[in-house]
PDB file of C-alpha atoms in Angstrom:
ATOM      1  CA  GLU A1268     109.863 124.606 106.973  1.00 52.00           C
ATOM      2  CA  LYS A1269     107.546 121.947 108.537  1.00 55.00           C
ATOM      3  CA  ALA A1270     107.097 120.305 105.153  1.00 56.00           C
ATOM      4  CA  VAL A1271     110.892 119.982 104.764  1.00 54.00           C
ATOM      5  CA  GLU A1272     111.164 118.575 108.263  1.00 57.00           C
ATOM      6  CA  ASN A1273     108.456 116.115 107.552  1.00 54.00           C
ATOM      7  CA  ALA A1274     110.019 115.041 104.341  1.00 56.00           C
ATOM      8  CA  LEU A1275     113.340 114.533 106.092  1.00 56.00           C
ATOM      9  CA  VAL A1276     111.792 112.492 108.807  1.00 55.00           C
ATOM     10  CA  ALA A1277     109.999 110.408 106.217  1.00 57.00           C
ATOM     11  CA  GLN A1278     113.072 109.908 104.170  1.00 60.00           C
ATOM     12  CA  ALA A1279     114.960 108.713 107.313  1.00 58.00           C
ATOM     13  CA  VAL A1280     112.086 106.232 108.085  1.00 55.00           C
ATOM     14  CA  ALA A1281     112.067 105.061 104.414  1.00 59.00           C
ATOM     15  CA  ALA A1282     115.912 104.622 104.463  1.00 58.00           C
ATOM     16  CA  ALA A1283     115.756 102.601 107.709  1.00 55.00           C
ATOM     17  CA  MET A1284     113.062 100.356 106.133  1.00 53.00           C
ATOM     18  CA  VAL A1285     115.178  99.937 103.031  1.00 50.00           C
ATOM     19  CA  ALA A1286     118.166  99.090 104.984  1.00 53.00           C
ATOM     20  CA  GLU A1287     116.302  96.547 107.081  1.00 52.00           C
ATOM     21  CA  GLU A1288     115.067  94.835 104.053  1.00 50.00           C
ATOM     22  CA  GLY A1289     118.402  94.859 102.333  1.00 52.00           C
ATOM     23  CA  LEU A1290     117.076  96.950  99.420  1.00 49.00           C
ATOM     24  CA  GLN A1291     118.881  99.493  97.375  1.00 49.00           C
ATOM     25  CA  PRO A1292     117.610 103.016  98.316  1.00 45.00           C
ATOM     26  CA  GLU A1293     116.462 105.295  95.499  1.00 49.00           C
ATOM     27  CA  GLU A1294     118.061 108.663  94.869  1.00 51.00           C
ATOM     28  CA  PRO A1295     116.585 111.414  96.989  1.00 48.00           C
ATOM     29  CA  PRO A1296     114.568 113.980  95.165  1.00 47.00           C
ATOM     30  CA  GLN A1297     116.451 117.241  94.353  1.00 51.00           C
ATOM     31  CA  GLY A1298     115.444 120.974  94.488  1.00 49.00           C
ATOM     32  CA  ALA A1299     111.704 121.772  94.480  1.00 44.00           C
ATOM     33  CA  ALA A1300     110.945 118.094  94.432  1.00 44.00           C
ATOM     34  CA  ALA A1301     112.542 117.579  97.904  1.00 44.00           C
ATOM     35  CA  SER A1302     109.174 116.862  99.480  1.00 42.00           C
ATOM     36  CA  LEU A1303     108.434 113.121 100.009  1.00 39.00           C
ATOM     37  CA  THR A1304     106.718 111.482  97.063  1.00 40.00           C
ATOM     38  CA  ALA A1305     105.130 108.029  96.974  1.00 39.00           C
ATOM     39  CA  ALA A1306     107.717 106.977  94.464  1.00 39.00           C
ATOM     40  CA  SER A1307     110.580 107.700  96.936  1.00 37.00           C
ATOM     41  CA  VAL A1308     109.492 104.813  99.288  1.00 38.00           C
ATOM     42  CA  VAL A1309     109.984 101.277  98.212  1.00 39.00           C
ATOM     43  CA  ALA A1310     106.534 100.180  99.558  1.00 42.00           C
ATOM     44  CA  PRO A1311     105.752  96.915  97.796  1.00 44.00           C
ATOM     45  CA  ALA A1312     108.801  94.988  98.800  1.00 44.00           C
ATOM     46  CA  ALA A1313     108.745  96.436 102.304  1.00 43.00           C
ATOM     47  CA  GLN A1314     105.078  95.315 102.729  1.00 80.00           C
ATOM     48  CA  SER A1315     105.745  91.701 101.826  1.00 86.00           C
ATOM     49  CA  PRO A1316     106.330  89.439 104.731  1.00 90.00           C
ATOM     50  CA  LEU A1317     108.192  87.000 102.614  1.00 88.00           C
ATOM     51  CA  ALA A1318     111.927  86.386 102.907  1.00 89.00           C
ATOM     52  CA  PRO A1319     113.911  88.515 100.499  1.00 89.00           C
ATOM     53  CA  LEU A1320     115.386  85.414  98.886  1.00 91.00           C
ATOM     54  CA  LEU A1321     111.844  84.143  98.214  1.00 91.00           C
ATOM     55  CA  ARG A1322     110.667  87.519  96.805  1.00 90.00           C
ATOM     56  CA  GLU A1323     113.708  87.405  94.462  1.00 92.00           C
ATOM     57  CA  GLN A1324     112.855  83.811  93.232  1.00 92.00           C
ATOM     58  CA  LEU A1325     109.294  84.762  92.603  1.00 92.00           C
ATOM     59  CA  ALA A1326     110.389  87.915  90.655  1.00 92.00           C
ATOM     60  CA  GLN A1327     112.973  85.833  88.636  1.00 93.00           C
ATOM     61  CA  ALA A1328     110.228  83.302  87.826  1.00 93.00           C
ATOM     62  CA  GLY A1329     107.860  86.057  86.636  1.00 94.00           C
ATOM     63  CA  LEU A1330     105.403  85.332  89.520  1.00 94.00           C
ATOM     64  CA  LEU A1331     103.557  87.886  91.514  1.00 94.00           C
ATOM     65  CA  ASP A1332     104.089  87.880  95.388  1.00 92.00           C
ATOM     66  CA  PRO A1333     100.918  86.401  96.675  1.00 92.00           C
ATOM     67  CA  SER A1334     101.275  88.297 100.014  1.00 91.00           C
ATOM     68  CA  THR A1335     101.031  91.615  98.178  1.00 93.00           C
ATOM     69  CA  LEU A1336      97.912  90.849  96.291  1.00 92.00           C
ATOM     70  CA  SER A1337      94.587  92.546  97.004  1.00 92.00           C
ATOM     71  CA  ASP A1338      91.819  90.428  98.490  1.00 92.00           C
ATOM     72  CA  ALA A1339      90.056  90.291  95.070  1.00 90.00           C
ATOM     73  CA  GLU A1340      93.232  89.105  93.341  1.00 92.00           C
ATOM     74  CA  ARG A1341      93.701  86.516  95.983  1.00 92.00           C
ATOM     75  CA  GLN A1342      90.236  85.307  95.473  1.00 92.00           C
ATOM     76  CA  GLU A1343      90.990  85.113  91.723  1.00 94.00           C
ATOM     77  CA  VAL A1344      94.035  82.970  92.332  1.00 94.00           C
ATOM     78  CA  LEU A1345      92.142  80.663  94.643  1.00 93.00           C
ATOM     79  CA  ALA A1346      89.315  80.346  92.089  1.00 93.00           C
ATOM     80  CA  ALA A1347      91.866  79.375  89.486  1.00 94.00           C
ATOM     81  CA  ALA A1348      93.346  76.745  91.994  1.00 94.00           C
ATOM     82  CA  ALA A1349      89.877  75.334  92.643  1.00 93.00           C
ATOM     83  CA  ALA A1350      89.166  75.100  88.938  1.00 92.00           C
ATOM     84  CA  GLY A1351      92.415  73.291  88.278  1.00 92.00           C
ATOM     85  CA  THR A1352      91.680  70.828  91.063  1.00 93.00           C
ATOM     86  CA  LEU A1353      88.178  70.245  89.882  1.00 91.00           C
ATOM     87  CA  LEU A1354      89.332  69.720  86.348  1.00 91.00           C
ATOM     88  CA  LEU A1355      91.881  66.988  87.266  1.00 91.00           C
ATOM     89  CA  LEU A1356      89.290  65.475  89.760  1.00 91.00           C
ATOM     90  CA  LEU A1357      86.703  65.139  87.032  1.00 91.00           C
ATOM     91  CA  LEU A1358      89.140  63.646  84.513  1.00 90.00           C
ATOM     92  CA  PRO A1359      90.051  59.923  85.148  1.00 85.00           C
ATOM     93  CA  VAL A1360      93.739  60.768  85.554  1.00 88.00           C
ATOM     94  CA  PHE A1361      94.485  59.243  89.001  1.00 88.00           C
ATOM     95  CA  ASP A1362      93.231  55.917  90.277  1.00 89.00           C
ATOM     96  CA  ALA A1363      93.962  56.338  94.078  1.00 91.00           C
ATOM     97  CA  GLY A1364      90.487  56.359  95.591  1.00 90.00           C
ATOM     98  CA  LEU A1365      88.528  59.525  96.333  1.00 90.00           C
ATOM     99  CA  ALA A1366      90.869  60.853  98.994  1.00 92.00           C
ATOM    100  CA  GLY A1367      93.977  60.120  96.729  1.00 92.00           C
ATOM    101  CA  ASP A1368      92.388  61.545  93.694  1.00 92.00           C
ATOM    102  CA  LEU A1369      91.380  64.677  95.434  1.00 92.00           C
ATOM    103  CA  SER A1370      94.895  65.151  97.075  1.00 93.00           C
ATOM    104  CA  LEU A1371      96.706  64.518  93.704  1.00 94.00           C
ATOM    105  CA  SER A1372      94.180  66.809  91.788  1.00 93.00           C
ATOM    106  CA  ALA A1373      94.727  69.565  94.308  1.00 94.00           C
ATOM    107  CA  LEU A1374      98.510  69.121  94.234  1.00 94.00           C
ATOM    108  CA  PHE A1375      98.969  68.995  90.538  1.00 94.00           C
ATOM    109  CA  GLY A1376      95.747  70.687  89.077  1.00 93.00           C
ATOM    110  CA  GLY A1377      95.396  73.247  91.675  1.00 93.00           C
ATOM    111  CA  GLY A1378      99.212  73.913  92.031  1.00 93.00           C
ATOM    112  CA  ALA A1379      99.678  74.392  88.262  1.00 94.00           C
ATOM    113  CA  ALA A1380      96.581  76.656  88.063  1.00 94.00           C
ATOM    114  CA  SER A1381      97.815  78.709  90.913  1.00 94.00           C
ATOM    115  CA  VAL A1382     101.272  79.243  89.374  1.00 94.00           C
ATOM    116  CA  ALA A1383      99.670  80.136  86.038  1.00 95.00           C
ATOM    117  CA  ALA A1384      97.392  82.652  87.784  1.00 95.00           C
ATOM    118  CA  LEU A1385     100.292  84.156  89.572  1.00 95.00           C
ATOM    119  CA  ARG A1386     102.088  84.851  86.377  1.00 95.00           C
ATOM    120  CA  GLU A1387     102.800  88.517  85.637  1.00 93.00           C
ATOM    121  CA  GLY A1388     101.522  89.970  82.466  1.00 92.00           C
ATOM    122  CA  PRO A1389      98.488  89.460  80.245  1.00 94.00           C
ATOM    123  CA  ALA A1390      98.299  85.634  80.420  1.00 93.00           C
ATOM    124  CA  GLY A1391      98.166  85.526  84.213  1.00 93.00           C
ATOM    125  CA  GLN A1392      95.660  88.379  84.216  1.00 94.00           C
ATOM    126  CA  ARG A1393      93.392  86.561  81.711  1.00 94.00           C
ATOM    127  CA  LEU A1394      93.429  83.476  83.727  1.00 93.00           C
ATOM    128  CA  ARG A1395      92.533  85.606  86.932  1.00 93.00           C
ATOM    129  CA  ASP A1396      89.734  87.302  85.017  1.00 94.00           C
ATOM    130  CA  ALA A1397      88.454  83.985  83.727  1.00 93.00           C
ATOM    131  CA  ALA A1398      88.544  82.515  87.246  1.00 92.00           C
ATOM    132  CA  ARG A1399      86.658  85.651  88.657  1.00 91.00           C
ATOM    133  CA  GLY A1400      84.052  85.219  85.861  1.00 92.00           C
ATOM    134  CA  ALA A1401      83.548  81.574  86.691  1.00 90.00           C
ATOM    135  CA  VAL A1402      83.049  82.354  90.417  1.00 88.00           C
ATOM    136  CA  ASP A1403      80.620  85.030  89.554  1.00 91.00           C
ATOM    137  CA  LYS A1404      78.664  82.663  87.358  1.00 92.00           C
ATOM    138  CA  ALA A1405      78.757  79.978  89.962  1.00 89.00           C
ATOM    139  CA  VAL A1406      77.349  82.428  92.535  1.00 89.00           C
ATOM    140  CA  GLU A1407      74.711  83.433  90.168  1.00 93.00           C
ATOM    141  CA  VAL A1408      73.601  79.842  89.431  1.00 92.00           C
ATOM    142  CA  GLU A1409      73.616  79.057  93.144  1.00 90.00           C
ATOM    143  CA  LYS A1410      71.323  81.957  93.913  1.00 91.00           C
ATOM    144  CA  GLN A1411      69.090  81.059  90.975  1.00 92.00           C
ATOM    145  CA  TYR A1412      68.627  77.408  91.868  1.00 90.00           C
ATOM    146  CA  GLU A1413      69.448  77.639  95.624  1.00 90.00           C
ATOM    147  CA  LEU A1414      71.793  74.532  95.333  1.00 87.00           C
ATOM    148  CA  GLY A1415      73.289  75.076  98.842  1.00 88.00           C
ATOM    149  CA  SER A1416      69.917  74.886 100.641  1.00 90.00           C
ATOM    150  CA  GLN A1417      68.893  71.880  98.430  1.00 90.00           C
ATOM    151  CA  ALA A1418      72.105  69.933  99.256  1.00 90.00           C
ATOM    152  CA  THR A1419      71.710  70.891 102.952  1.00 92.00           C
ATOM    153  CA  ALA A1420      68.089  69.547 102.888  1.00 92.00           C
ATOM    154  CA  LYS A1421      69.122  66.393 101.152  1.00 93.00           C
ATOM    155  CA  TYR A1422      72.068  65.866 103.652  1.00 93.00           C
ATOM    156  CA  LYS A1423      69.669  66.177 106.536  1.00 95.00           C
ATOM    157  CA  GLU A1424      67.293  63.731 104.888  1.00 95.00           C
ATOM    158  CA  TRP A1425      70.231  61.159 104.502  1.00 94.00           C
ATOM    159  CA  VAL A1426      71.456  61.626 108.123  1.00 94.00           C
ATOM    160  CA  ALA A1427      67.899  61.035 109.348  1.00 94.00           C
ATOM    161  CA  LYS A1428      67.608  57.936 107.295  1.00 94.00           C
ATOM    162  CA  ALA A1429      71.053  56.622 108.498  1.00 93.00           C
ATOM    163  CA  THR A1430      70.228  57.358 112.016  1.00 93.00           C
ATOM    164  CA  LYS A1431      66.918  55.486 111.868  1.00 93.00           C
ATOM    165  CA  ALA A1432      68.756  52.582 110.157  1.00 92.00           C
ATOM    166  CA  VAL A1433      71.461  52.341 112.775  1.00 93.00           C
ATOM    167  CA  GLY A1434      68.838  52.706 115.604  1.00 90.00           C
ATOM    168  CA  GLU A1435      67.090  49.632 114.075  1.00 90.00           C
ATOM    169  CA  LEU A1436      70.275  47.719 113.885  1.00 89.00           C
ATOM    170  CA  VAL A1437      71.114  48.389 117.445  1.00 87.00           C
ATOM    171  CA  ARG A1438      67.723  47.137 118.780  1.00 78.00           C
TER     172      ARG A1438
END
């Protein structure tokens, strides 16, 4: 009796969530299957903070909703965006100075790679997997060669030299 009451309360909550989001409710389970199941709640769409129209557009374009991705999947998409940005930055595509090149590379290279990584299906998954592999390899190389600490030491050296040079100019 308590299980049936809990199922009815859960179905009422699910129906309210569905009505609030403007979604079509699923048929309620019948007979012995009257207890609440995970399939009877439309969780993914209800969890997305994006507007329903935007979710619909993403679905029509065959793209994943970035707000419903796990942290690992988000990192993979970000890694793909960074790789796309870096690729266009290293290629002599734009002639707009460093700031312009970086901005345009991020817009076009990072944007295109992000869209490709958000594709549903095997192609998008392969790109996300490749991006994750590249990040893992970069972390491994950084640990092996301690590039971050070397760059920090070189930066501090340059700052000290610049400070000394400015100090001599001011005297």
